[in-house]
mmCIF file of C-alpha atoms in Angstrom:
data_model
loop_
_atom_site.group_PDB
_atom_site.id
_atom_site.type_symbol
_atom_site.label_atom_id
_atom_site.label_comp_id
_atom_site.label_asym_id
_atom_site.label_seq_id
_atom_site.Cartn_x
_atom_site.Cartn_y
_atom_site.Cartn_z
ATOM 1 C CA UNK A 1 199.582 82.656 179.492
ATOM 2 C CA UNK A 2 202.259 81.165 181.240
ATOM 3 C CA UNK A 3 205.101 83.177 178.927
ATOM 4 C CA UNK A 4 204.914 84.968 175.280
ATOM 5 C CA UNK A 5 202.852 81.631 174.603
ATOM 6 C CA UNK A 6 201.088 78.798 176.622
ATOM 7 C CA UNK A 7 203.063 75.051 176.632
ATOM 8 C CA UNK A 8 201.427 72.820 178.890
ATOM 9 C CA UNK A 9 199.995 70.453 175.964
ATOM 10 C CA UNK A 10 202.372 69.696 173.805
ATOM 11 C CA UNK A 11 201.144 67.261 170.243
ATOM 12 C CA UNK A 12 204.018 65.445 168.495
ATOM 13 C CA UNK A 13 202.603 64.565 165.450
ATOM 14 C CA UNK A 14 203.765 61.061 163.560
ATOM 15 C CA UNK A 15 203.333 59.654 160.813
ATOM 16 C CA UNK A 16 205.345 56.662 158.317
ATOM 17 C CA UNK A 17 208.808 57.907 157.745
ATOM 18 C CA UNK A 18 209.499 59.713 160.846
ATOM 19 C CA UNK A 19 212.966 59.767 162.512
ATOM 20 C CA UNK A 20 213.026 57.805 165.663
ATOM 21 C CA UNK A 21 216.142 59.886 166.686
ATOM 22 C CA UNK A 22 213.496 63.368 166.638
ATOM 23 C CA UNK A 23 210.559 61.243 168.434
ATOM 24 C CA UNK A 24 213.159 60.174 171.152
ATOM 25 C CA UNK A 25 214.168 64.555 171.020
ATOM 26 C CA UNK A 26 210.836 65.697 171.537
ATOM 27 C CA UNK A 27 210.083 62.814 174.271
ATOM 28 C CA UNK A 28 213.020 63.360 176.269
ATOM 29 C CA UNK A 29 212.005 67.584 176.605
ATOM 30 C CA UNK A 30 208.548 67.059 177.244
ATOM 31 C CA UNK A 31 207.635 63.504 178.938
ATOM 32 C CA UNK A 32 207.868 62.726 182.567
ATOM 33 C CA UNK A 33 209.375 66.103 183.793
ATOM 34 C CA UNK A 34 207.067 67.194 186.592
ATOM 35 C CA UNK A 35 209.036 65.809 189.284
ATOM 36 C CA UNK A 36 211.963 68.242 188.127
ATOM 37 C CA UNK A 37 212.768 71.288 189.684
ATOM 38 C CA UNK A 38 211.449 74.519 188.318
ATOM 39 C CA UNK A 39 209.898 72.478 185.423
ATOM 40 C CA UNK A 40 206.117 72.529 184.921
ATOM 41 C CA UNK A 41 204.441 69.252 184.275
ATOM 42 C CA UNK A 42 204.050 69.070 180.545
ATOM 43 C CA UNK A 43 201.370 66.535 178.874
ATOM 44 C CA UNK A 44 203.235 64.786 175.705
ATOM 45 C CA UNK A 45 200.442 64.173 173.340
ATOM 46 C CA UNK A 46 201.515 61.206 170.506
ATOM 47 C CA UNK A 47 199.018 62.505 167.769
ATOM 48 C CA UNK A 48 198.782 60.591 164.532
ATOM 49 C CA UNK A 49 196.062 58.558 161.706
ATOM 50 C CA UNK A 50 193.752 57.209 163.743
ATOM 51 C CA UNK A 51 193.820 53.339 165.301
ATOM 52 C CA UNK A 52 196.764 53.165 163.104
ATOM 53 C CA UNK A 53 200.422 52.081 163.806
ATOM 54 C CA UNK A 54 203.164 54.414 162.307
ATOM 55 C CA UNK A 55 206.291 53.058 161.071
ATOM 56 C CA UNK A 56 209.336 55.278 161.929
ATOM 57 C CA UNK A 57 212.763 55.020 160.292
ATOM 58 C CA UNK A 58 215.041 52.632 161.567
ATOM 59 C CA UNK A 59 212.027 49.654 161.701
ATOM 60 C CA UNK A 60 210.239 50.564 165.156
ATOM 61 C CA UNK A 61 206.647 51.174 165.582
ATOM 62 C CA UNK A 62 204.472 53.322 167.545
ATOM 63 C CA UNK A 63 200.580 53.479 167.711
ATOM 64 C CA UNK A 64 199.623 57.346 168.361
ATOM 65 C CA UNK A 65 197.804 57.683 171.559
ATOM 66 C CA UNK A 66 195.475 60.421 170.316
ATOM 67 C CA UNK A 67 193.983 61.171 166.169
ATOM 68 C CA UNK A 68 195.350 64.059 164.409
ATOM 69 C CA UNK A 69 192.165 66.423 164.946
ATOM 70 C CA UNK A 70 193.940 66.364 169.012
ATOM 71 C CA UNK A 71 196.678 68.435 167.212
ATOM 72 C CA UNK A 72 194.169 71.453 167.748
ATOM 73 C CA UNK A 73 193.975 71.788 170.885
ATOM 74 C CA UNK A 74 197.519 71.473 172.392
ATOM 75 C CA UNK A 75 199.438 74.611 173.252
ATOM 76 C CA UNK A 76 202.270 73.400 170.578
ATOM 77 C CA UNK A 77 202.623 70.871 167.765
ATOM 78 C CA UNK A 78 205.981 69.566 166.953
ATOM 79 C CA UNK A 79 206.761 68.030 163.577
ATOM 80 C CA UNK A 80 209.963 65.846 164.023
ATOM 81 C CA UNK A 81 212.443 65.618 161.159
ATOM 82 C CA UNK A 82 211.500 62.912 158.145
ATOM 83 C CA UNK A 83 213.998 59.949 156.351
ATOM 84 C CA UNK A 84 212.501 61.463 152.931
ATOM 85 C CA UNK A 85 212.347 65.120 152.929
ATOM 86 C CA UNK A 86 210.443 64.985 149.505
ATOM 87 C CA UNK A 87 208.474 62.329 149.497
ATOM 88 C CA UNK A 88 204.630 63.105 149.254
ATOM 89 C CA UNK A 89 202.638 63.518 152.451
ATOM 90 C CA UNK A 90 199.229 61.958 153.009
ATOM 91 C CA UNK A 91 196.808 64.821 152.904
ATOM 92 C CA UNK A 92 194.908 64.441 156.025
ATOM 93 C CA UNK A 93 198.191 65.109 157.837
ATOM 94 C CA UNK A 94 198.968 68.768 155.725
ATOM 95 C CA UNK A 95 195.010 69.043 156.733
ATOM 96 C CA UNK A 96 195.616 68.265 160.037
ATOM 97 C CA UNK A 97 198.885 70.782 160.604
ATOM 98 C CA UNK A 98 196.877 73.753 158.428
ATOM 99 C CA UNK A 99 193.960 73.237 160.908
ATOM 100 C CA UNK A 100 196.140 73.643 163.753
ATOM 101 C CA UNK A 101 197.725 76.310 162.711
ATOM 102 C CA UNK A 102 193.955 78.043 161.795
ATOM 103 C CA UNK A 103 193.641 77.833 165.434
ATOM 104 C CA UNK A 104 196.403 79.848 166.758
ATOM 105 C CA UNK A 105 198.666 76.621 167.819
ATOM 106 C CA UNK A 106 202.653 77.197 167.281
ATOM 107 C CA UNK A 107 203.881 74.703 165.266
ATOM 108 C CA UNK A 108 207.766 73.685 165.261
ATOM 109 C CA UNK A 109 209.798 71.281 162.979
ATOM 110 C CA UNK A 110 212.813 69.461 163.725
ATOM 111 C CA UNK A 111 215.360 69.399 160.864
ATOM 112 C CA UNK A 112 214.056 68.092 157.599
ATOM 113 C CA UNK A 113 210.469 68.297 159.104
ATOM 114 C CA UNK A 114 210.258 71.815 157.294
ATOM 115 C CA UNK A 115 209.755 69.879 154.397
ATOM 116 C CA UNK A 116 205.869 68.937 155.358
ATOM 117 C CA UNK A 117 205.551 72.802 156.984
ATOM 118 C CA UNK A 118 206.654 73.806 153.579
ATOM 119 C CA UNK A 119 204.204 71.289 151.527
ATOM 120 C CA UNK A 120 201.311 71.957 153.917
ATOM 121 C CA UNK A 121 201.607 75.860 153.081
ATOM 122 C CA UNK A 122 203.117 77.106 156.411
ATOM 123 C CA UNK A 123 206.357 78.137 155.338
ATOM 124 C CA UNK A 124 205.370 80.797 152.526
ATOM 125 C CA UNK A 125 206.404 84.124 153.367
ATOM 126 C CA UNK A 126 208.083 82.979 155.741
ATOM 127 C CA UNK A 127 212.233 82.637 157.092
ATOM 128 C CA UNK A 128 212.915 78.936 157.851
ATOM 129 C CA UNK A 129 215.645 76.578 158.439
ATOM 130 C CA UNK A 130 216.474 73.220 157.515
ATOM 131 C CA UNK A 131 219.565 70.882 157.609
ATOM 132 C CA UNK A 132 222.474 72.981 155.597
ATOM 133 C CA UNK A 133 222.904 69.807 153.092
ATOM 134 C CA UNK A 134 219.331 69.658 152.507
ATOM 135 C CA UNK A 135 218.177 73.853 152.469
ATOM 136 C CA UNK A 136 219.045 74.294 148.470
ATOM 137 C CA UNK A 137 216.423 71.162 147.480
ATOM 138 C CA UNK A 138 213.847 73.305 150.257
ATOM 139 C CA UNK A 139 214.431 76.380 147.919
ATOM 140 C CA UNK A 140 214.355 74.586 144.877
ATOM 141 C CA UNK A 141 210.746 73.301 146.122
ATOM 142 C CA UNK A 142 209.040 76.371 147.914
ATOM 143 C CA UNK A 143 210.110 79.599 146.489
ATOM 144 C CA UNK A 144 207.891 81.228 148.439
ATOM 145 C CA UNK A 145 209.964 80.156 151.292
ATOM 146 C CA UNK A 146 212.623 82.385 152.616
ATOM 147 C CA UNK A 147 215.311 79.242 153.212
ATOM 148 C CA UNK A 148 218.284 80.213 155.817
ATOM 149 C CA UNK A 149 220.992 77.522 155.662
ATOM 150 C CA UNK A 150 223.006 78.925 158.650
ATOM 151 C CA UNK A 151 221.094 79.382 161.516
ATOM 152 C CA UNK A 152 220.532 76.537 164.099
ATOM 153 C CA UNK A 153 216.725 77.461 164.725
ATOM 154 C CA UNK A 154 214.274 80.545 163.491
ATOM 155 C CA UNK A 155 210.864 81.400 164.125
ATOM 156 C CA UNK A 156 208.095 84.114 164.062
ATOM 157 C CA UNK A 157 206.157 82.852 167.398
ATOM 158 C CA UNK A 158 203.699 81.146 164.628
ATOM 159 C CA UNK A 159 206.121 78.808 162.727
ATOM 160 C CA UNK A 160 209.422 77.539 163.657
ATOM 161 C CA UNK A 161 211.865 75.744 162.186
ATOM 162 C CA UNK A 162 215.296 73.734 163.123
ATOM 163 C CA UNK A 163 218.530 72.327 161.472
ATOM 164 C CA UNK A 164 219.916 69.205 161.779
ATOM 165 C CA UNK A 165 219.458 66.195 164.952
ATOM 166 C CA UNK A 166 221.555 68.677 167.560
ATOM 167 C CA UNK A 167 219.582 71.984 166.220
ATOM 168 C CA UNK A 168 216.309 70.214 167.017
ATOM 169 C CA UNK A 169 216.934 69.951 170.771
ATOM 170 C CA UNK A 170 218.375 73.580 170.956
ATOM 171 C CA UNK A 171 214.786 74.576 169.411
ATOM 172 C CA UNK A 172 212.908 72.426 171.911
ATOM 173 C CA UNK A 173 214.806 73.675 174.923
ATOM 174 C CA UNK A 174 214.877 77.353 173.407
ATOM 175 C CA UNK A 175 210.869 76.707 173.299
ATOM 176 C CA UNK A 176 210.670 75.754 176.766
ATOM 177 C CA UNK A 177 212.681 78.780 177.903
ATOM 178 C CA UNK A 178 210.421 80.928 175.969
ATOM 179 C CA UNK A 179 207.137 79.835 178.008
ATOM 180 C CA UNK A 180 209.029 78.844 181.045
ATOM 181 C CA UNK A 181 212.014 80.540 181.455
ATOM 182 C CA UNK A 182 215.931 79.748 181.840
ATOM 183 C CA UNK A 183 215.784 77.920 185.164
ATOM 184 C CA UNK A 184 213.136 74.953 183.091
ATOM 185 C CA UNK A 185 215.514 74.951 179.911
ATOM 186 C CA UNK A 186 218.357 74.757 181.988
ATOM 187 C CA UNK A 187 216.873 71.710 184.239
ATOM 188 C CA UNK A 188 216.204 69.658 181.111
ATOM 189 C CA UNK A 189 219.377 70.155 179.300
ATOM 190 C CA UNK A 190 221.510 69.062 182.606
ATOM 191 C CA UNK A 191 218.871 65.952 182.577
ATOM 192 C CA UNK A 192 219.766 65.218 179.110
ATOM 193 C CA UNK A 193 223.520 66.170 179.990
ATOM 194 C CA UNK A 194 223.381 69.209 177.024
ATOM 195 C CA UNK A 195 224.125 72.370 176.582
ATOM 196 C CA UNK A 196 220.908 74.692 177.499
ATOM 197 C CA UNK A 197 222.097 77.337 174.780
ATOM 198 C CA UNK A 198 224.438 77.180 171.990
ATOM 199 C CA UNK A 199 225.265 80.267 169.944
ATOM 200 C CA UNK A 200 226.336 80.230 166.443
ATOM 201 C CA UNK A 201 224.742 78.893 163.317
ATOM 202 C CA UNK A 202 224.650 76.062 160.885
ATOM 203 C CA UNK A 203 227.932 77.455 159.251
ATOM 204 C CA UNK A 204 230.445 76.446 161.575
ATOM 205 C CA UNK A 205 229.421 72.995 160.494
ATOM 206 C CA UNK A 206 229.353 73.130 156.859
ATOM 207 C CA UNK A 207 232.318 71.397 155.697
ATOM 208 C CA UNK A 208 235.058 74.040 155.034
ATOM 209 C CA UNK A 209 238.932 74.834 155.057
ATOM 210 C CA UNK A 210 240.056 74.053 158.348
ATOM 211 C CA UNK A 211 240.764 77.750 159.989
ATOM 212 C CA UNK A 212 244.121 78.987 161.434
ATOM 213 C CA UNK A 213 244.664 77.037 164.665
ATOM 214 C CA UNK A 214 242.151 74.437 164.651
ATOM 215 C CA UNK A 215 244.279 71.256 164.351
ATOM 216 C CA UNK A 216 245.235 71.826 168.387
ATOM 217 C CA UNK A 217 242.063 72.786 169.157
ATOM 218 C CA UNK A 218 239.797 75.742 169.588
ATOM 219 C CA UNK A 219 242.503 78.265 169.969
ATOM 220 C CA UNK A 220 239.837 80.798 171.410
ATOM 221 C CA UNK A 221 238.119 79.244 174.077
ATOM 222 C CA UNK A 222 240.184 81.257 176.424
ATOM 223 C CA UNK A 223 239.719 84.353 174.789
ATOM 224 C CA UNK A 224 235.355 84.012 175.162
ATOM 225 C CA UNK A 225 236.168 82.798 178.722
ATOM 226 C CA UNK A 226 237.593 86.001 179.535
ATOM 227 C CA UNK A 227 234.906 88.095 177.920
ATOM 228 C CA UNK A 228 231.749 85.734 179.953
ATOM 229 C CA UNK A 229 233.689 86.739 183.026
ATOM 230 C CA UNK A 230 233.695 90.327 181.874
ATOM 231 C CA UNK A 231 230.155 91.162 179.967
ATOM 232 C CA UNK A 232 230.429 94.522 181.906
ATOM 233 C CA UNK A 233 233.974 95.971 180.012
ATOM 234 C CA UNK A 234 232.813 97.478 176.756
ATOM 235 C CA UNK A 235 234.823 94.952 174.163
ATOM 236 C CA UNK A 236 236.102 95.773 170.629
ATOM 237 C CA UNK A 237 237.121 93.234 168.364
ATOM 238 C CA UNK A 238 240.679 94.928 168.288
ATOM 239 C CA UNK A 239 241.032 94.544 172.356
ATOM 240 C CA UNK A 240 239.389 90.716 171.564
ATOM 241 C CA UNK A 241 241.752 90.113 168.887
ATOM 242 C CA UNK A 242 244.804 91.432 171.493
ATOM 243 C CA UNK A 243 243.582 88.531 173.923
ATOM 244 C CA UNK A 244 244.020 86.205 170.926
ATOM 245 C CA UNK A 245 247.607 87.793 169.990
ATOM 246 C CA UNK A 246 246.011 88.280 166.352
ATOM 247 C CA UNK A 247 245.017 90.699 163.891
ATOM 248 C CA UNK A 248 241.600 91.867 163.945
ATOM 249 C CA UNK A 249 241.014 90.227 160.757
ATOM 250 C CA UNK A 250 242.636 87.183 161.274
ATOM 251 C CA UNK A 251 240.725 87.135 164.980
ATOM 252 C CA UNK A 252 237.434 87.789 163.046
ATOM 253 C CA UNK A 253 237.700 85.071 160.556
ATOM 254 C CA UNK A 254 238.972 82.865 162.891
ATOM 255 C CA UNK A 255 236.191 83.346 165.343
ATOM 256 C CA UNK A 256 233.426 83.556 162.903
ATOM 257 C CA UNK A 257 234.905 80.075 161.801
ATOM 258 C CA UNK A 258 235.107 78.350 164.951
ATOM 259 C CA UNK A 259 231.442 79.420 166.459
ATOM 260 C CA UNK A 260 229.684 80.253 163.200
ATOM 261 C CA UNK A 261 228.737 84.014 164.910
ATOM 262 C CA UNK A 262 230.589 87.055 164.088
ATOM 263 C CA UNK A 263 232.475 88.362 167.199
ATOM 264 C CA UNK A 264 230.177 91.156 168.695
ATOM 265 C CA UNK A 265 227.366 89.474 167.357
ATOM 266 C CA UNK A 266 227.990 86.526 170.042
ATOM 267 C CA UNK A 267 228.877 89.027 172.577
ATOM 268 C CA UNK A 268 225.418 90.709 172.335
ATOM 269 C CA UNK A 269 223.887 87.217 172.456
ATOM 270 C CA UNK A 270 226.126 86.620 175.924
ATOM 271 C CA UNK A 271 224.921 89.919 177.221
ATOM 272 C CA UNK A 272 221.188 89.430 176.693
ATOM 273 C CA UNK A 273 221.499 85.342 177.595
ATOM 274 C CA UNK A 274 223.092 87.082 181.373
ATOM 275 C CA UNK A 275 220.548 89.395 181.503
ATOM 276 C CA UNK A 276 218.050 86.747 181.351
ATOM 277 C CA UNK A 277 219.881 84.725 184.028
ATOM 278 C CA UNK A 278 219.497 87.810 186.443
ATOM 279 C CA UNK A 279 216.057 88.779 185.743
ATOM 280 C CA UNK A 280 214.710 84.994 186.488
ATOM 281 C CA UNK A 281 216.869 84.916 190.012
ATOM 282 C CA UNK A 282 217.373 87.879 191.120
ATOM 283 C CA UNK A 283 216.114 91.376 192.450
ATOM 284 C CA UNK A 284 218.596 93.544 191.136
ATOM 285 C CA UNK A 285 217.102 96.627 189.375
ATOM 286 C CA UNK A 286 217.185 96.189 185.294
ATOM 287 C CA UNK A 287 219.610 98.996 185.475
ATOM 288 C CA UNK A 288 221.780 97.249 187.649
ATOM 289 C CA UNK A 289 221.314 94.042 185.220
ATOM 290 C CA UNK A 290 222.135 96.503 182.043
ATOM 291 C CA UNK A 291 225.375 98.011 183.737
ATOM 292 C CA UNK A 292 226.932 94.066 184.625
ATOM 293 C CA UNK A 293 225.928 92.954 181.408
ATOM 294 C CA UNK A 294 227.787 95.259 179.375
ATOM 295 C CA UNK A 295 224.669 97.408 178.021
ATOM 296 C CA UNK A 296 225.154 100.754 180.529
ATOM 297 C CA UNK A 297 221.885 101.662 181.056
ATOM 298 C CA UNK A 298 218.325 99.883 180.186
ATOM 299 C CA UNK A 299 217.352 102.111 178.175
ATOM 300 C CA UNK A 300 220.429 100.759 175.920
ATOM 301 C CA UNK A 301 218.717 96.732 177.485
ATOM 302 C CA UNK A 302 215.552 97.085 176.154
ATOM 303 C CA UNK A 303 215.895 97.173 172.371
ATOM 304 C CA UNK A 304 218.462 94.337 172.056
ATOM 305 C CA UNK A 305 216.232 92.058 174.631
ATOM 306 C CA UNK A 306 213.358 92.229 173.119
ATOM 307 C CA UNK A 307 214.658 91.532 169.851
ATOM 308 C CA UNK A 308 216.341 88.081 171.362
ATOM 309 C CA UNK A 309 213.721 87.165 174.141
ATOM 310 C CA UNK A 310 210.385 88.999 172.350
ATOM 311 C CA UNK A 311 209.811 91.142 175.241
ATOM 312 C CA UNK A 312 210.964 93.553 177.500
ATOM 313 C CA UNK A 313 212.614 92.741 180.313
ATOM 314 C CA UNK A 314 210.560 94.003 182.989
ATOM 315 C CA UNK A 315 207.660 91.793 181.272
ATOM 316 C CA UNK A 316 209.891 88.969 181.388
ATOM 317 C CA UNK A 317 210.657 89.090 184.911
ATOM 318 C CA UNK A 318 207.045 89.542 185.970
ATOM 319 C CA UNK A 319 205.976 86.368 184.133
ATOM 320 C CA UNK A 320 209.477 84.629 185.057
ATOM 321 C CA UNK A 321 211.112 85.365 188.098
ATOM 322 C CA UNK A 322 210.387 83.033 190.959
ATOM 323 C CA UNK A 323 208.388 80.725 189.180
ATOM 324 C CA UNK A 324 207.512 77.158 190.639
ATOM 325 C CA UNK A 325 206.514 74.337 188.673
ATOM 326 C CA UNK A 326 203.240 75.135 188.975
#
């Protein structure tokens, strides 16, 4: 294994009704990067019907370079968002995703794409995402599915799932990170002139009151400058809100509003992201990384790592640091 999983195959899977925009996502992430830096060369399989040409939205064609029983045997299998979330899927392609997934593959889906995880069976038991204006109809359909409406991505290592167009390419480059590591993500978001991670969720999108201050702006940018310039200081939300010159409740709301993360919540998420950072390029003992990202020790590292990154952080700089393409 290259990281928590293997990515050097990757299957995008099409079919009538797929969004060009998602195709164009999933192509830009994984084709024609192994003359990057840091960036392994990735094989983008085009799986679909056999010998037969798919129509995706917008009126542009594409005949699939390999038959849907190639899904199988790539490392990952990405579903990319459909123009009809509820319209009825042929059954050899639910055959061909179950089968897949019988084998071990990952499988992802960009935004409305969880619809056809969801009818193939995938999503039961399971947390998932979708596009916030389109989650109630995914709950109304699959009960059995536990539907999130604010997060931008979410996943078991099995099954993940995406929000809307921008949410898709945060899951593909948060995929790549996970089998790869930072310096890969962070070579193919500069490439497609994005941001390599965005915190928040789906909620700071959702059409809402605007909050106190946003008509000139984001009226806290300085305030998380400060703070990524200063993981190590131990932070409150009062000594935030201070920086801010508001209340801590106002500060909260304000900042929950404008990011769609709760204060500390990003904070931790800014801690662990560092920590990451200094584990892929550097040799400074994981105590050392703990105390200048604001955790102390790494004892204190450990718990909230492995909950972000899915393992500890000595086992992520032994399959990460120093890495080549290769």
């Amino acid at each position: 294994m290259v990281g928590p999983f293997a990515m050097r195959a990757v299957g995008c899977l099409l079919f009538d009704g797929v969004r060009a925009f998602d195709y164009a996502v999933i192509g830009e992430v994984w084709a024609n990067r192994n003359t990057r830096p840091g960036v392994p060369p990735f094989e983008l399989r085009v799986c679909g019907p056999e010998g037969v040409r798919v129509r995706l939205g917008g009126g542009l064609e594409r005949l699939p370079d390999h038959g849907l029983d190639a899904l199988a045997d790539c490392d990952l299998v990405l579903v990319p968002g459909v123009e009809e979330p509820t319209a009825p899927r042929d059954p050899g392609i639910l055959d061909a995703l179950r089968a897949a997934h019988a084998c071990g593959v990952p499988i992802a889906s960009l935004c409305a794409g969880a619809f056809v995880l969801a009818e193939a069976g995938l999503l039961d038991g399971r947390r998932a995402t979708t596009h916030w204006a389109l989650a109630p109809e995914l709950a109304r359909r699959h009960p059995a599915v536990e539907v999130d409406p604010e997060v931008l991505f979410t996943g078991d290592g099995e099954i993940w799932t995406s929000a809307g167009v921008a949410a898709g390419i945060d899951l593909c480059l948060h995929l790549v990170r996970s089998a790869h590591g930072q310096q890969a993500a962070a070579e193919i978001a500069r490439a497609m002139v994005t941001a390599p991670f965005r915190s928040g969720g789906q909620a700071q999108f959702i059409p809402s009151p605007v909050p106190e201050g946003g008509a000139d702006g984001d009226p806290l940018a300085a305030v998380r400058a400060t703070v990524l310039g200063a993981l190590e200081v131990p932070w409150t939300v009062g000594e935030l809100a201070k920086l801010a010159a508001m209340s801590d409740r106002s500060f909260a709301r304000n900042f929950t509003a404008a990011t769609g993360t709760p204060p500390l919540r990003w904070l931790l998420e800014q801690r662990v992201l560092a920590a990451q950072r200094l584990l892929e390029e550097t040799d400074l003992p994981v105590d050392e990384i703990a105390t200048r990202c604001g955790f102390g020790s790494a004892v204190s590292l450990r718990p909230a790592f492995v909950r972000r990154i899915g393992v500890a952080p000595r086992d992520y700089r032994r399959a990460f640091r120093g890495r080549g393409p290769g």
